[in-house]
CSV table of C-alpha atoms in Angstrom, one decimal:
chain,number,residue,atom,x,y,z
A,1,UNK,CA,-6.8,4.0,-7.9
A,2,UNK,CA,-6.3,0.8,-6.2
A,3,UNK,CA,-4.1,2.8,-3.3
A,4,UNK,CA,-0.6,4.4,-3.1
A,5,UNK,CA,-0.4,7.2,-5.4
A,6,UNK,CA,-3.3,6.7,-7.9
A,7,UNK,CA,-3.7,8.0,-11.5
A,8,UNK,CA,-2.8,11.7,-12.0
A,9,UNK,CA,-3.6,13.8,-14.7
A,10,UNK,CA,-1.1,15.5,-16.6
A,11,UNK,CA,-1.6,17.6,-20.2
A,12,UNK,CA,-0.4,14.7,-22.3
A,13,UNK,CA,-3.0,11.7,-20.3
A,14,UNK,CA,-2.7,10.0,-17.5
A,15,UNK,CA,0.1,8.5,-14.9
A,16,UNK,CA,0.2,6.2,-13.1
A,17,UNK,CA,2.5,6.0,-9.5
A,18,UNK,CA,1.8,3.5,-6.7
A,19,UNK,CA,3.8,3.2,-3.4
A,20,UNK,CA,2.5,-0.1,-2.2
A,21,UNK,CA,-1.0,0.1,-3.7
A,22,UNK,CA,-2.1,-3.1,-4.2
A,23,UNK,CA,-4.0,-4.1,-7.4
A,24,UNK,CA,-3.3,-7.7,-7.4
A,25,UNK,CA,-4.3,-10.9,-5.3
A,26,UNK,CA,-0.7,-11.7,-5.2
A,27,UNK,CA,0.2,-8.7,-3.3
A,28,UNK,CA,-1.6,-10.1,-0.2
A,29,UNK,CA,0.4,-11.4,2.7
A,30,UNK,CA,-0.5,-13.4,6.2
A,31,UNK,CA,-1.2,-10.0,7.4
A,32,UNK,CA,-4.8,-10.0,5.6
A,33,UNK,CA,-5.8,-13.4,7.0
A,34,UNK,CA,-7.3,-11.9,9.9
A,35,UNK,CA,-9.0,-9.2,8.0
A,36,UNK,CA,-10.4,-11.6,5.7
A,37,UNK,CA,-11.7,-13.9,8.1
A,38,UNK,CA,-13.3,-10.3,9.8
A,39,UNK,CA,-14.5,-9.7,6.9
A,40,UNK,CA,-16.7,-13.1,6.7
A,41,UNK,CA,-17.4,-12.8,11.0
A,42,UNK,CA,-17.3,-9.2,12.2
A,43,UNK,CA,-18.0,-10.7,15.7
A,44,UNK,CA,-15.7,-13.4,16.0
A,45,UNK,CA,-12.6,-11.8,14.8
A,46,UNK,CA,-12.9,-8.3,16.0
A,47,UNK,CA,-10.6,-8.7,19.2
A,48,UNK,CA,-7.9,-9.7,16.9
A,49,UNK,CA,-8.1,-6.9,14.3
A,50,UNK,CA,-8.2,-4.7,17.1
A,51,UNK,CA,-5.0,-5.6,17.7
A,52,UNK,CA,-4.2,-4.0,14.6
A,53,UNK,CA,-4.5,-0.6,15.9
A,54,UNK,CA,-2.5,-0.3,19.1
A,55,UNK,CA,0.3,1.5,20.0
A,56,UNK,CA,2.4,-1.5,19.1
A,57,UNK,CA,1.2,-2.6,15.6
A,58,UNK,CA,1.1,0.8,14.4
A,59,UNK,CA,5.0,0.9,15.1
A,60,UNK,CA,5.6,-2.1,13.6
A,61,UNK,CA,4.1,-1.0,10.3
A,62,UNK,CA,6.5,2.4,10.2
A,63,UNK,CA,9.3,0.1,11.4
A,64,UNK,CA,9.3,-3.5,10.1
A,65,UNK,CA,11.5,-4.1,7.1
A,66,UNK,CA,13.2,-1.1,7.5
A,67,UNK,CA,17.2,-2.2,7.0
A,68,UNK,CA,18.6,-1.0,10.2
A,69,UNK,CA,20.7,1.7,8.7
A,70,UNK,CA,17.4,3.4,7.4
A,71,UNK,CA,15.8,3.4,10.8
A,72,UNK,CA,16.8,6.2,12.4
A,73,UNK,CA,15.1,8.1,9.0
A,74,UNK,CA,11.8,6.8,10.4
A,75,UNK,CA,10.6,9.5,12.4
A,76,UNK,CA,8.8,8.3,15.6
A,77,UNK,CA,6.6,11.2,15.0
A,78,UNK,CA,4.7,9.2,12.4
A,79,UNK,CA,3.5,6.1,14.5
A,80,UNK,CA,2.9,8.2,17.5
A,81,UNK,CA,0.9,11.2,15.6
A,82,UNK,CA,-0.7,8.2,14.0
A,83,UNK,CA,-1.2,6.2,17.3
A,84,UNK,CA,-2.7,9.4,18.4
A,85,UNK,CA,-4.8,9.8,16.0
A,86,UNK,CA,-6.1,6.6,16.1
A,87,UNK,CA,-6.6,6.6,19.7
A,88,UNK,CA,-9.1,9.1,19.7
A,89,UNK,CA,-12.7,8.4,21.0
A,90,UNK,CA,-14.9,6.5,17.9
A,91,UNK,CA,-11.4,6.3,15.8
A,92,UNK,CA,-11.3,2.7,16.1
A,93,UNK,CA,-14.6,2.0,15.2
A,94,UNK,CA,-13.7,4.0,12.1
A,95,UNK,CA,-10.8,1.7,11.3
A,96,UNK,CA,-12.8,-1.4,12.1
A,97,UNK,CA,-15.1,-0.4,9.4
A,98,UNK,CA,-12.6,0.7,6.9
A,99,UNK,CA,-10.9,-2.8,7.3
A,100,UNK,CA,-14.0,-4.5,7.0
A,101,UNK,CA,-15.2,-2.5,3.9
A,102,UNK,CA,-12.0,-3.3,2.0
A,103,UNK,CA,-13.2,-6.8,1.0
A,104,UNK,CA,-15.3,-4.6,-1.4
A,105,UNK,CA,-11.9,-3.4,-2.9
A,106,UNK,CA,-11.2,-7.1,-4.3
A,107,UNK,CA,-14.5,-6.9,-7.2
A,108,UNK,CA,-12.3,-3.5,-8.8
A,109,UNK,CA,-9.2,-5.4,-9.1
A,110,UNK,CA,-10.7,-7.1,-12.4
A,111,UNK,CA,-11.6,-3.3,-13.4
A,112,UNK,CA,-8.3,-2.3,-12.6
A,113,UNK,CA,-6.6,-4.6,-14.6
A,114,UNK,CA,-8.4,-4.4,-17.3
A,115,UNK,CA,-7.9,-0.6,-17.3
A,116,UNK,CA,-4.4,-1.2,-17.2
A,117,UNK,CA,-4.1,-3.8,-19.9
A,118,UNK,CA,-6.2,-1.5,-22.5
A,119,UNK,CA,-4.7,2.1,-21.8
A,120,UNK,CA,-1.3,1.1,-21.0
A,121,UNK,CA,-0.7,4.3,-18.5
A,122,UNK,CA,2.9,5.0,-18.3
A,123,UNK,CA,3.4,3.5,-14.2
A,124,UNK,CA,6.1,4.1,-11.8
A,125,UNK,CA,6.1,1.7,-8.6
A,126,UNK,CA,7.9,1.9,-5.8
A,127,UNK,CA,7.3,-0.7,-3.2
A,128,UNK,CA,9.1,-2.7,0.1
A,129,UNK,CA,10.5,-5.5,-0.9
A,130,UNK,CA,10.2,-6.3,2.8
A,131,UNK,CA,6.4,-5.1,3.4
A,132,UNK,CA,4.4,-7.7,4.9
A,133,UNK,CA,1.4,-5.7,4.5
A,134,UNK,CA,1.1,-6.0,0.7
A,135,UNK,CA,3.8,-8.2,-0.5
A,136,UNK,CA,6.4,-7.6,-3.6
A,137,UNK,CA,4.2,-10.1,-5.1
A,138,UNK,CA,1.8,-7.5,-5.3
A,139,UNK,CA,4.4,-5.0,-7.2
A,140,UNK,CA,5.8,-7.9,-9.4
A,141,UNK,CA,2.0,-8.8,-10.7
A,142,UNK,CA,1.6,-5.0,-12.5
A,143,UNK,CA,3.9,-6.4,-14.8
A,144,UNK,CA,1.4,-9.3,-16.4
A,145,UNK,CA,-1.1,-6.1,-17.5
A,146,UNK,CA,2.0,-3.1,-17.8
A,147,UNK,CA,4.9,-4.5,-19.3
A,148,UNK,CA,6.4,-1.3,-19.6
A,149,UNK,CA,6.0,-0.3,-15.8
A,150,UNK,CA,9.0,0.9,-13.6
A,151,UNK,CA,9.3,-1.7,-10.9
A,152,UNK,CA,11.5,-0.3,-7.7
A,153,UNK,CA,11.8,-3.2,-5.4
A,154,UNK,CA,13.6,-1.0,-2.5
A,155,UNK,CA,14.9,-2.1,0.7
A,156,UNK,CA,12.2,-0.9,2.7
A,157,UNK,CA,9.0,-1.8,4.5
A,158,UNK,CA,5.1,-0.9,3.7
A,159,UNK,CA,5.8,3.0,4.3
A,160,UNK,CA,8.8,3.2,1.8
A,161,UNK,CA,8.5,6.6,2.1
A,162,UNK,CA,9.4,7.2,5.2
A,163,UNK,CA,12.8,5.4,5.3
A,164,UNK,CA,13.4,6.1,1.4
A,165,UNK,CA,12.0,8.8,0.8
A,166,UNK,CA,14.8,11.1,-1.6
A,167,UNK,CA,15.0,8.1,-3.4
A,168,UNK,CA,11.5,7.5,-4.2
A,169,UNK,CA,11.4,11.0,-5.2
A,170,UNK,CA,14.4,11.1,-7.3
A,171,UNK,CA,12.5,8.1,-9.2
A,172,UNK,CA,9.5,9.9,-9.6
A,173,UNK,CA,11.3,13.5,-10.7
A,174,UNK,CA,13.0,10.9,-13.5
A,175,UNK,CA,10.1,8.8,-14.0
A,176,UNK,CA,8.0,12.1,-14.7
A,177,UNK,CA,10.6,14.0,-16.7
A,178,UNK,CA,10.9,10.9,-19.0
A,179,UNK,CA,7.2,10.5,-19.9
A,180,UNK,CA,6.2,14.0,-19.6
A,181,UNK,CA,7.1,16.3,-22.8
């Protein structure tokens, strides 16, 4: 799976749900430039990627996008357990590495597509519309190789979940009980 929810087995194949897993160029924002450019020149651009993992980006993520009448559903548990987390000793070195080892995501896309053109897994997204991690670009692109896919653009950021969470499960309960018989 590309990220979000991947494939899951069930008796009658397999499903497909993704909360803002990107499978698609297109679903890259601004945000990835410096990653990219890390990516290329670990050494030059590591003091700005770092930046990706304190205390204040890691808020941003669980907050920005979020329509202000969903906010107080964001739980400042998350960004602070995750902060936390993240804060530990060698933690950041693990994040640097996981950013820079997700340029070797970008050669599965192809696969990915292709997997989807050719089985045509029944797919449920859910997505931001407001992420600016992976863009709705990224959700709207599913739709060249799945014509059939659910598309929920919601008013949300890149965790959808935490600010919509019912609804996202609502869609999936339906999603499932439709293509599950």
């Amino acid at each position: 799976s590309p990220g979000g929810y991947g494939p899951s087995r069930s008796s009658t194949g397999f499903k497909h749900c993704s909360q803002s897993g990107n499978a698609y160029l297109e679903g890259f924002t601004p945000f990835w430039d410096i990653l990219f450019a890390h990516a290329k020149d670990r050494p030059a651009n590591e003091a700005a990627v770092r930046e990706y993992l304190t205390a204040e980006k890691t808020h941003w993520q669980y907050t920005h996008g979020v329509p202000a009448d969903r906010l107080e559903r964001v739980a400042p548990d998350a960004w602070t357990l995750d902060q936390a987390l993240m804060d530990r000793p060698g933690n950041k070195e693990v994040q640097l590495q996981m950013f820079w080892d997700y340029q070797f995501n970008l050669p599965g896309y192809p696969e990915f597509q292709e997997y989807f053109r050719k089985h045509q897994p029944p797919t449920l997204i859910t997505w931001g519309k407001n992420d600016e991690i992976f863009g709705a670009d990224g959700a709207r692109a599913y739709e060249r190789d799945l014509p059939e896919a659910e598309i929920h653009l919601l008013d949300a950021g890149h965790f959808a979940l935490e600010s919509h969470g019912p609804e996202i499960a609502r869609l999936i309960l339906e999603f499932l009980g439709r293509k599950i018989s």
